[in-house]
Coordinates of C-alpha atoms in Angstrom, one line a residue:
M12 CA 7.0 -63.1 82.3
N13 CA 8.3 -60.4 84.8
A14 CA 6.2 -59.6 87.7
I15 CA 7.1 -55.7 87.0
L16 CA 5.4 -55.9 83.5
L17 CA 2.0 -57.0 85.3
M18 CA 2.0 -54.8 88.2
L19 CA 2.9 -51.9 85.6
L20 CA -0.1 -53.0 83.4
G21 CA -2.5 -53.3 86.0
L22 CA -1.7 -50.5 88.2
G23 CA -2.0 -48.0 85.2
G24 CA -4.9 -49.6 83.6
M25 CA -6.6 -48.9 86.9
F26 CA -5.0 -45.5 87.4
L27 CA -6.2 -44.4 83.6
G28 CA -9.7 -45.9 84.9
Y29 CA -10.1 -43.5 87.8
V30 CA -8.6 -40.5 86.2
F31 CA -10.6 -40.7 82.6
Y32 CA -13.6 -43.0 83.0
S33 CA -14.7 -42.3 86.6
R34 CA -14.7 -38.3 85.7
F35 CA -17.2 -39.7 83.1
V36 CA -19.3 -41.3 85.1
A37 CA -19.6 -38.9 88.0
E38 CA -19.9 -36.0 85.9
K39 CA -22.3 -37.4 82.8
I40 CA -24.0 -40.2 84.2
Y41 CA -24.4 -39.7 88.3
R42 CA -24.0 -36.0 87.8
L43 CA -22.9 -35.6 91.5
D44 CA -23.6 -32.1 92.7
P45 CA -21.1 -30.3 95.0
D46 CA -24.2 -28.1 96.5
F47 CA -26.3 -30.7 97.2
R48 CA -27.4 -31.3 100.6
T49 CA -25.9 -34.7 102.0
P50 CA -27.9 -36.5 104.5
A51 CA -24.7 -36.6 107.1
H52 CA -25.6 -32.8 107.2
E53 CA -29.2 -33.0 107.2
F54 CA -29.5 -35.7 109.6
E55 CA -26.1 -35.0 112.1
D56 CA -26.7 -36.8 115.0
G57 CA -22.8 -37.4 115.7
V58 CA -23.5 -41.3 115.9
D59 CA -24.2 -42.5 112.2
F60 CA -24.9 -39.4 110.8
V61 CA -21.5 -37.5 110.9
P62 CA -19.8 -35.4 108.0
T63 CA -16.4 -36.7 107.2
N64 CA -13.4 -35.4 105.7
K65 CA -13.3 -37.7 102.3
Y66 CA -9.8 -39.1 103.0
V67 CA -11.0 -40.3 106.5
L68 CA -14.1 -41.5 104.8
W69 CA -12.3 -43.5 101.9
G70 CA -10.3 -45.0 105.0
H71 CA -13.4 -46.5 106.3
H72 CA -15.0 -47.3 103.1
F73 CA -12.2 -48.9 101.5
T74 CA -10.9 -50.9 104.6
S75 CA -14.6 -51.9 105.2
V76 CA -15.2 -53.3 101.9
A77 CA -11.9 -55.2 101.6
G78 CA -11.5 -57.6 104.4
A79 CA -9.7 -60.9 103.7
A80 CA -11.7 -61.6 100.1
P81 CA -9.9 -59.6 97.9
I82 CA -6.8 -61.7 98.8
I83 CA -8.9 -65.1 99.1
G84 CA -10.5 -64.8 95.9
P85 CA -7.5 -64.1 93.7
A86 CA -5.3 -66.4 95.6
I87 CA -7.7 -69.6 94.9
A88 CA -8.7 -68.3 91.1
V89 CA -4.8 -68.1 89.9
I90 CA -5.2 -71.9 89.7
W91 CA -6.7 -71.4 86.3
G92 CA -3.7 -69.2 85.3
W93 CA -2.8 -65.9 86.4
V94 CA -4.1 -64.4 83.0
P95 CA -7.9 -64.9 83.7
A96 CA -7.5 -63.4 87.2
F97 CA -5.3 -60.4 86.0
L98 CA -7.8 -59.6 83.4
W99 CA -10.9 -60.1 85.6
V100 CA -9.4 -57.9 88.4
V101 CA -8.5 -54.8 86.2
F102 CA -11.4 -54.8 84.1
G103 CA -13.7 -55.6 86.7
T104 CA -12.6 -52.8 88.8
I105 CA -12.4 -50.2 86.0
F106 CA -15.9 -51.0 84.4
F107 CA -17.7 -53.1 87.5
A108 CA -16.8 -52.2 90.8
G109 CA -16.0 -48.4 90.4
V110 CA -19.2 -47.7 89.0
H111 CA -21.1 -50.2 91.5
D112 CA -19.6 -48.6 94.2
A113 CA -19.8 -44.7 93.6
G114 CA -23.4 -45.5 92.3
A115 CA -24.6 -47.3 95.5
I116 CA -23.4 -44.2 97.5
W117 CA -25.0 -41.9 94.9
A118 CA -28.3 -43.9 95.1
S119 CA -28.5 -43.9 98.7
N120 CA -27.4 -40.0 99.5
R121 CA -30.0 -39.0 97.1
N122 CA -32.5 -41.1 99.0
R123 CA -31.8 -40.0 102.6
A124 CA -29.1 -42.2 103.2
R125 CA -31.5 -45.2 102.8
S126 CA -30.0 -48.8 102.4
I127 CA -29.9 -50.1 99.0
G128 CA -32.2 -52.8 100.3
A129 CA -34.7 -50.1 101.6
L130 CA -34.7 -48.5 98.5
T131 CA -35.3 -51.2 96.4
G132 CA -39.1 -51.2 97.5
D133 CA -39.3 -47.8 96.4
V134 CA -37.3 -47.8 92.9
V135 CA -38.1 -51.2 91.8
G136 CA -41.1 -53.0 93.7
K137 CA -41.8 -54.5 97.0
R138 CA -41.4 -57.7 95.8
S139 CA -37.8 -57.2 95.1
Q140 CA -37.4 -55.7 97.9
S141 CA -38.3 -58.5 100.2
L142 CA -36.2 -60.7 98.0
F143 CA -33.3 -58.1 98.4
M144 CA -33.6 -58.3 102.0
I145 CA -33.2 -61.7 102.6
V146 CA -30.1 -62.0 99.9
I147 CA -28.8 -58.9 102.2
F148 CA -29.3 -61.1 105.4
L149 CA -27.7 -64.3 103.8
V150 CA -24.0 -62.3 102.6
L151 CA -24.1 -60.7 106.0
L152 CA -24.3 -63.5 107.7
M153 CA -21.7 -65.6 105.5
V154 CA -19.6 -62.6 105.6
N155 CA -19.5 -62.2 109.8
A156 CA -19.5 -65.8 110.6
V157 CA -16.6 -67.3 108.2
F158 CA -14.5 -64.0 108.7
A159 CA -14.7 -64.6 112.6
T160 CA -13.7 -68.0 111.6
A161 CA -10.9 -66.9 109.5
I162 CA -9.3 -64.6 112.0
A163 CA -9.5 -66.9 114.8
T164 CA -7.5 -69.3 112.7
L165 CA -4.5 -66.5 111.7
L166 CA -4.7 -65.7 115.3
I167 CA -3.9 -69.3 116.5
N168 CA -1.4 -69.9 113.2
F169 CA 0.3 -66.7 113.7
P170 CA 0.5 -65.7 117.7
S171 CA 2.9 -62.9 116.7
S172 CA 0.2 -61.2 115.2
V173 CA -1.9 -60.7 118.3
V174 CA -0.3 -57.7 119.8
P175 CA -0.5 -55.8 116.7
V176 CA -3.7 -57.0 116.0
W177 CA -5.6 -55.7 119.0
G178 CA -2.9 -53.0 120.3
A179 CA -4.5 -51.3 116.7
I180 CA -7.7 -50.9 118.6
F181 CA -6.3 -48.7 121.4
V182 CA -4.2 -46.7 118.5
A183 CA -7.6 -46.0 116.7
L184 CA -9.4 -45.1 119.6
I185 CA -6.8 -42.5 120.8
I186 CA -6.7 -41.3 116.9
G187 CA -10.8 -41.1 116.9
Q188 CA -10.6 -38.5 119.9
I189 CA -7.5 -36.4 118.2
I190 CA -9.3 -36.2 114.9
F191 CA -12.8 -35.6 116.2
R192 CA -11.9 -33.2 118.8
K193 CA -9.1 -31.3 116.1
W194 CA -6.4 -31.5 118.6
L195 CA -3.7 -32.1 115.6
N196 CA -4.3 -31.9 111.9
L197 CA -4.8 -34.9 109.8
G198 CA -1.4 -35.1 108.5
T199 CA 0.4 -35.2 112.0
V200 CA -2.5 -38.0 113.4
S201 CA -1.5 -40.1 110.1
V202 CA 2.0 -40.3 111.0
L203 CA 2.1 -40.6 114.5
G204 CA -0.7 -43.7 114.2
V205 CA 1.2 -45.5 111.2
I206 CA 4.5 -45.4 113.9
A207 CA 2.6 -46.5 116.5
L208 CA 1.0 -49.5 114.0
Y209 CA 4.4 -50.7 112.8
A210 CA 6.0 -50.3 116.1
L211 CA 3.4 -53.0 117.5
I212 CA 3.9 -55.0 114.1
I213 CA 7.9 -55.1 114.9
A214 CA 7.3 -55.8 118.4
G215 CA 4.8 -58.9 117.6
P216 CA 7.1 -61.5 117.1
S217 CA 8.7 -60.8 120.3
V218 CA 5.9 -61.2 122.4
P219 CA 3.8 -64.2 120.7
I220 CA 0.1 -64.6 122.5
T221 CA -1.9 -68.0 122.7
L222 CA -4.9 -68.8 124.1
P223 CA -5.3 -72.4 126.0
E224 CA -6.3 -75.2 124.0
S225 CA -9.4 -75.6 126.0
V226 CA -10.9 -73.3 128.7
F227 CA -14.2 -75.2 130.1
G228 CA -14.3 -77.2 127.2
V229 CA -14.5 -74.1 124.7
S230 CA -11.6 -74.7 122.0
D231 CA -9.1 -71.9 121.4
N232 CA -10.7 -70.9 118.1
A233 CA -14.1 -71.2 119.5
S234 CA -12.7 -68.3 122.4
W235 CA -11.6 -66.6 119.8
I236 CA -14.8 -66.1 117.8
L237 CA -16.8 -65.5 121.0
I238 CA -14.2 -62.7 121.8
L239 CA -14.3 -61.2 118.1
F240 CA -18.1 -60.9 118.3
F241 CA -18.1 -59.5 121.7
Y242 CA -15.8 -56.9 120.6
A243 CA -17.7 -56.2 117.2
A244 CA -20.8 -56.1 118.8
I245 CA -19.7 -53.2 121.3
A246 CA -17.8 -51.5 118.4
S247 CA -20.8 -51.7 116.3
L248 CA -22.9 -49.7 118.9
L249 CA -20.3 -46.8 119.3
P250 CA -20.5 -43.7 117.3
V251 CA -18.5 -43.8 113.8
W252 CA -15.9 -41.5 115.0
V253 CA -15.1 -43.3 118.0
L254 CA -13.8 -46.5 116.4
L255 CA -15.2 -47.1 113.0
Q256 CA -13.7 -44.3 111.0
P257 CA -10.1 -43.9 113.0
R258 CA -9.6 -47.7 112.8
D259 CA -10.7 -48.0 109.1
Y260 CA -9.0 -44.8 108.2
I261 CA -5.2 -46.0 109.9
N262 CA -5.8 -49.5 108.2
G263 CA -6.2 -48.0 105.0
L264 CA -2.7 -46.3 105.3
Q265 CA -1.3 -49.7 106.7
L266 CA -2.7 -51.0 103.6
F267 CA -1.0 -48.4 101.3
I268 CA 2.5 -48.6 102.7
G269 CA 2.3 -52.3 102.8
L270 CA 1.4 -51.9 99.0
I271 CA 4.3 -50.0 98.6
L272 CA 6.5 -51.9 100.3
L273 CA 5.2 -55.1 98.2
Y274 CA 5.4 -53.5 94.8
G275 CA 8.7 -51.8 96.0
A276 CA 10.1 -55.1 96.5
V277 CA 8.8 -56.3 93.1
L278 CA 10.7 -53.4 91.6
I279 CA 13.8 -54.3 93.1
S280 CA 13.9 -58.0 92.6
G281 CA 11.9 -58.8 89.5
P282 CA 10.8 -62.0 90.7
E283 CA 9.6 -64.1 87.6
L284 CA 5.7 -65.3 87.3
V285 CA 6.4 -69.2 88.0
A286 CA 2.7 -70.3 87.7
P287 CA 1.4 -70.6 84.0
A288 CA -0.5 -68.0 82.1
F289 CA -3.0 -70.5 81.4
N290 CA -3.2 -73.6 83.5
T291 CA -4.0 -76.3 81.1
N292 CA -3.4 -78.9 83.6
T293 CA -5.6 -77.9 86.5
P294 CA -6.0 -80.6 89.0
E295 CA -8.7 -83.4 89.1
G296 CA -12.1 -81.8 90.3
T297 CA -11.3 -78.2 89.7
P298 CA -14.6 -76.6 87.9
S299 CA -14.9 -75.0 84.6
M300 CA -13.0 -71.3 84.8
I301 CA -16.2 -69.9 83.3
P302 CA -18.3 -69.0 84.8
L303 CA -16.6 -70.1 88.3
L304 CA -13.9 -67.4 87.8
F305 CA -16.2 -64.3 88.1
V306 CA -17.9 -65.5 91.7
T307 CA -14.5 -66.9 92.4
I308 CA -13.3 -63.3 92.5
A309 CA -15.7 -61.2 93.7
C310 CA -14.0 -58.2 95.6
G311 CA -11.5 -57.1 94.0
A312 CA -13.6 -57.3 90.5
I313 CA -17.0 -56.2 92.0
S314 CA -19.0 -57.5 95.3
G315 CA -22.4 -57.0 96.4
F316 CA -20.9 -56.6 100.1
H317 CA -19.8 -53.2 98.7
G318 CA -23.0 -51.8 98.2
L319 CA -24.2 -52.4 101.6
V320 CA -21.1 -50.5 103.0
A321 CA -21.7 -47.4 100.5
S322 CA -25.6 -47.4 101.2
G323 CA -25.3 -48.6 104.9
T324 CA -22.8 -46.4 106.7
T325 CA -20.6 -44.6 103.8
S326 CA -23.7 -42.5 102.9
K327 CA -24.4 -41.5 106.3
Q328 CA -21.1 -39.6 106.6
L329 CA -20.8 -38.1 103.1
D330 CA -19.8 -34.7 103.3
K331 CA -20.1 -33.4 99.9
E332 CA -21.7 -35.4 97.1
T333 CA -19.1 -35.0 95.0
D334 CA -16.6 -36.8 97.5
A335 CA -18.5 -40.4 96.1
R336 CA -16.1 -40.3 93.1
F337 CA -13.2 -40.5 95.3
V338 CA -14.7 -42.6 98.1
G339 CA -16.4 -45.2 96.1
Y340 CA -14.6 -45.5 92.6
F341 CA -10.9 -44.8 94.2
G342 CA -12.0 -47.5 97.1
A343 CA -12.7 -50.0 94.3
V344 CA -8.9 -49.4 92.8
G345 CA -7.7 -49.5 96.1
E346 CA -8.9 -52.7 96.4
G347 CA -8.0 -53.8 93.1
S348 CA -4.5 -53.0 93.6
L349 CA -4.4 -55.4 96.8
S350 CA -6.1 -58.0 94.5
L351 CA -3.3 -57.4 91.8
A352 CA -0.6 -57.8 94.6
T353 CA -2.3 -60.7 95.6
I354 CA -2.3 -62.5 92.2
I355 CA 1.8 -61.4 92.1
A356 CA 2.6 -62.6 95.6
V357 CA 0.9 -66.2 95.0
T358 CA 2.3 -66.4 91.4
A359 CA 5.8 -65.0 91.8
G360 CA 6.5 -65.8 95.4
F361 CA 7.1 -69.2 95.0
A362 CA 10.9 -70.3 93.9
T363 CA 9.8 -73.1 91.2
L364 CA 6.9 -74.0 89.5
A365 CA 6.7 -77.2 91.3
D366 CA 6.7 -75.4 94.6
W367 CA 3.6 -73.9 93.3
Q368 CA 1.8 -76.9 92.0
A369 CA 2.8 -78.5 95.6
V370 CA 0.4 -75.5 97.2
Y371 CA -2.0 -76.1 94.3
H372 CA -2.9 -79.3 94.4
S373 CA -6.6 -79.1 94.4
F374 CA -9.2 -76.6 93.9
G375 CA -9.6 -74.2 97.0
Q376 CA -6.0 -74.2 97.8
G377 CA -3.8 -71.2 98.3
G378 CA -6.0 -68.6 100.1
V379 CA -4.3 -66.3 102.7
T380 CA -1.4 -68.7 103.4
A381 CA 0.0 -68.6 100.2
F382 CA -0.2 -65.0 99.8
V383 CA 1.4 -64.4 103.5
S384 CA 4.1 -67.1 102.4
G385 CA 4.3 -65.8 98.9
G386 CA 4.6 -62.0 99.8
A387 CA 7.1 -62.7 102.8
R388 CA 9.4 -64.2 100.5
I389 CA 9.0 -61.1 97.7
L390 CA 9.5 -58.6 100.8
Q391 CA 12.9 -60.4 102.0
D392 CA 14.2 -60.8 98.6
G393 CA 13.5 -57.0 97.6
V394 CA 13.8 -54.7 100.5
G395 CA 15.7 -57.3 102.9
L396 CA 12.6 -57.5 105.4
N397 CA 13.0 -60.2 108.3
V398 CA 10.6 -63.3 107.3
D399 CA 8.9 -63.1 110.6
I400 CA 8.4 -59.4 110.6
A401 CA 7.1 -59.8 107.0
E402 CA 4.7 -62.4 107.8
T403 CA 3.5 -60.4 110.8
L404 CA 3.3 -57.8 108.7
L405 CA 1.1 -59.3 105.9
T406 CA -0.8 -61.3 108.7
V407 CA -2.0 -58.1 110.5
M408 CA -3.0 -57.1 107.0
A409 CA -5.4 -59.5 106.2
V410 CA -6.5 -60.0 110.0
L411 CA -7.1 -55.9 110.1
F412 CA -8.7 -55.8 107.0
A413 CA -11.2 -59.0 108.3
G414 CA -12.0 -57.5 111.2
T415 CA -13.2 -54.0 110.0
T416 CA -15.2 -55.9 107.8
M417 CA -16.3 -57.4 110.6
D418 CA -17.1 -54.3 112.3
T419 CA -18.6 -52.8 109.8
G420 CA -20.6 -56.0 108.8
L421 CA -22.4 -56.6 112.2
R422 CA -23.3 -52.8 112.1
L423 CA -25.0 -53.2 108.8
Q424 CA -26.7 -56.4 110.0
R425 CA -28.1 -54.4 112.8
Y426 CA -29.6 -52.0 110.5
I427 CA -31.0 -54.8 108.8
F428 CA -32.8 -56.0 112.0
Q429 CA -33.9 -52.4 112.8
E430 CA -35.3 -52.1 109.1
W431 CA -37.6 -55.4 109.3
G432 CA -38.5 -54.0 113.0
G433 CA -39.7 -50.9 111.1
I434 CA -41.1 -52.5 108.1
Y435 CA -43.3 -55.2 110.3
N436 CA -44.1 -52.9 113.6
I437 CA -42.1 -54.5 115.9
N438 CA -40.5 -51.6 117.9
W439 CA -38.1 -53.1 120.1
M440 CA -36.5 -54.5 116.9
T441 CA -35.6 -51.0 115.9
K442 CA -33.6 -50.2 119.0
A443 CA -29.7 -50.5 118.7
A444 CA -29.2 -52.8 121.6
P445 CA -31.6 -55.6 120.5
A446 CA -30.9 -55.4 116.9
T447 CA -27.3 -55.8 117.6
L448 CA -28.1 -59.0 120.2
L449 CA -30.4 -60.7 117.5
A450 CA -27.1 -59.9 114.8
V451 CA -24.8 -61.2 116.9
S452 CA -27.1 -64.4 117.8
S453 CA -27.7 -65.4 114.4
C454 CA -23.9 -65.5 113.8
L455 CA -23.1 -67.5 116.7
L456 CA -26.3 -69.9 115.6
L457 CA -24.7 -70.7 112.1
A458 CA -21.0 -70.6 113.6
F459 CA -22.0 -73.0 116.1
G460 CA -25.3 -74.5 115.7
A461 CA -23.8 -75.8 112.0
G462 CA -19.7 -76.3 112.9
G463 CA -20.4 -77.9 116.3
A464 CA -17.9 -76.7 119.2
D465 CA -14.9 -75.2 117.1
G466 CA -17.1 -72.6 115.9
S467 CA -16.4 -73.1 112.2
G468 CA -19.8 -73.5 110.8
G469 CA -19.8 -70.1 108.8
L470 CA -17.7 -72.3 106.6
A471 CA -20.4 -74.9 105.8
I472 CA -22.2 -72.4 103.3
W473 CA -18.9 -70.3 101.9
P474 CA -19.0 -72.1 98.7
L475 CA -22.5 -70.3 98.1
F476 CA -20.7 -66.6 99.1
G477 CA -19.1 -65.8 95.7
T478 CA -22.5 -66.3 93.8
T479 CA -25.0 -65.2 96.7
N480 CA -22.9 -62.0 96.8
Q481 CA -22.8 -61.2 93.0
L482 CA -26.4 -61.5 92.8
L483 CA -26.3 -58.8 95.4
A484 CA -24.1 -56.8 93.0
G485 CA -26.9 -57.4 90.3
L486 CA -29.6 -56.2 92.4
T487 CA -27.3 -53.0 93.3
L488 CA -26.9 -52.3 89.8
L489 CA -30.8 -52.9 89.2
V490 CA -31.3 -50.3 91.7
I491 CA -28.8 -47.7 90.0
T492 CA -30.2 -48.4 86.6
T493 CA -33.8 -48.0 87.5
M494 CA -33.0 -44.6 88.8
L495 CA -31.0 -43.5 85.8
V496 CA -33.8 -44.8 83.8
K497 CA -36.4 -42.6 85.7
L498 CA -34.3 -39.6 85.2
N499 CA -34.2 -40.3 81.5
R500 CA -30.3 -40.6 81.8
P501 CA -27.9 -43.1 80.0
M502 CA -28.0 -46.9 81.6
Y503 CA -25.6 -48.8 79.8
V504 CA -22.5 -48.3 82.2
T505 CA -24.6 -50.2 84.8
L506 CA -26.9 -52.0 82.4
L507 CA -23.9 -54.3 80.8
P508 CA -22.8 -55.2 84.6
L509 CA -26.2 -56.2 85.5
L510 CA -26.4 -58.4 82.8
F511 CA -23.3 -60.1 82.8
L512 CA -23.4 -60.7 86.3
L513 CA -26.8 -62.4 86.0
V514 CA -25.8 -64.4 83.4
M515 CA -22.6 -65.8 85.2
T516 CA -24.5 -66.0 88.6
I517 CA -27.0 -68.1 87.4
F518 CA -24.9 -70.3 85.3
A519 CA -22.2 -70.8 88.4
L520 CA -25.1 -71.8 90.7
L521 CA -26.3 -74.3 88.1
I522 CA -23.0 -76.0 88.1
Q523 CA -22.7 -75.7 91.8
L524 CA -26.3 -77.1 92.1
R525 CA -25.1 -80.5 90.3
G526 CA -21.9 -80.5 92.3
F527 CA -23.7 -80.6 95.6
Y528 CA -26.3 -83.1 94.2
E529 CA -23.6 -85.3 93.0
I530 CA -22.0 -85.3 96.7
G531 CA -25.0 -85.5 98.4
N532 CA -25.0 -82.3 100.1
W533 CA -28.6 -81.2 100.6
F534 CA -27.9 -78.5 103.1
L535 CA -26.0 -76.8 100.5
F536 CA -28.3 -77.9 97.8
T537 CA -31.1 -76.1 99.2
L538 CA -29.8 -72.9 99.7
D539 CA -28.2 -72.9 96.1
L540 CA -31.3 -74.0 94.7
L541 CA -32.9 -71.0 96.7
V542 CA -30.2 -68.7 95.8
L543 CA -30.8 -69.8 92.0
I544 CA -34.8 -69.2 92.0
A545 CA -33.8 -65.4 93.7
A546 CA -31.2 -65.2 90.5
V547 CA -33.9 -65.8 88.0
W548 CA -36.3 -63.8 90.0
I549 CA -34.6 -61.0 89.7
A550 CA -34.0 -61.3 85.9
L551 CA -37.4 -61.5 85.5
E552 CA -38.3 -58.0 87.8
A553 CA -35.3 -56.3 86.0
T554 CA -36.4 -57.0 82.7
A555 CA -40.1 -56.0 83.5
T556 CA -39.1 -53.1 85.2
L557 CA -36.7 -51.4 82.8
A558 CA -39.3 -52.4 80.1
R559 CA -42.0 -50.4 82.0
L560 CA -39.8 -47.3 82.5
R561 CA -38.8 -47.1 79.2
Q562 CA -42.2 -47.5 77.7
Q563 CA -43.2 -44.5 80.4
N564 CA -40.1 -42.3 79.1
K565 CA -41.3 -43.0 75.3
T566 CA -44.9 -42.1 75.9
L567 CA -44.0 -38.9 78.1
Q568 CA -41.8 -38.0 75.3
A569 CA -44.2 -38.7 72.6
T570 CA -46.6 -36.5 74.7
S571 CA -44.2 -33.8 75.5
N572 CA -43.5 -33.5 71.2
E573 CA -47.4 -33.6 70.8
D574 CA -47.3 -30.1 72.8

């Protein structure tokens, strides 16, 4: 099959989903109100609560939720064939991710921009809130620790990306000042920012930078991780308009230009998909496609981490409630487009089936490396881009998204510690600086404590990221569904995805539990068991809460009819 057809079907489906389904959900289900006074205006402080242009906010939200996961997940999942990955990405984006992300923004916006975790206590119950906060903390811990390790690995393997990656921070700082102080209009700033970023990408291969293999006994990988967390700690304390917003915005533009180049190259060269549509000859040890497909591809179909961003930083910057449709749902479409591009790159970016099979020789292979190499080949064949520049472009794309996710993730982890400080009356923990220190320390403890001197400990619990992340998405959908029931509105658009995720997550956890037991990995076995208990608990809480609310609504309706 030609990749052009796959591209047109995928992009066309997601575009129609945004035009029609998102409008239905926004107007008939969430009933977004343009006159509602958002928390960004009510609590405006110039630091976290900042009313923001919806295009700039879209850039922040999209790049914060994207990260490297919509590349890694699909690039691994194609081992079962490109058809299952394609269908889950497209239909997951339309009916799962868009509804989830826009709903999380709406729910938080209607509750003083509180996080989904904090909302759970009021909407569902205190028991669920405690459970939710633990799951959130685990997801953020995994995201921050693993993304730091992934970025460090890419910076070491592709030294040509170092200059554009760190140079983008300075570009963002300048853009932030220009936008906030309104020195230039947004269009002009966007053009100048993109030109500066791509100039750095072109210059990157000429100025490769590597760290010494060891400094005072610390490896280059560990050094990059320490540098990244030092940067992320500072970034998470700065007002959002200084770095977070402009960096995410310019990264969003960079991604769309990169996607246009990649999709344009597909149109020009018309590569064939060499990978099988359904892989009936998977390598030994590959788990069953169902349910593992639905937790291997999280970001790009639906991801609980999106709910943390939507209710943690995005809702605090929402200028108008109606912007939630564009920022949330269209942000999900943007991520789905990245996942679709990944599927094409890792299935049509190889010369032959044998070349593809040489990479996908066991489950877990592929990932960012397959995306970079496959995408670079398509760019070279389609638009004649130099391979070194093409690889630098795609590497920078992956690193910048992972970096923005890490920035936002650490800020969200700081919020969690501050919320815990408020819940348990620990006053010093409610302060930004101590909470940030706790967030960084916990990530470094995992990275170095579990992984040793090279700082790769975050990878130890990565196998559980997919299931824990989808469990978190289920929790977010539970909160949204409960709010809809209380408002006596149709709930099927969130209830059906919620039920699907709970079934697949519990199924996947059971399979993983057996696997960890068989190989004797008691650390992951214990964590898996805890997450499994949490998943069952959530299913029971969801059933009890929704049944109680529906009964209350019936009673009120009956009383009203009698009157």
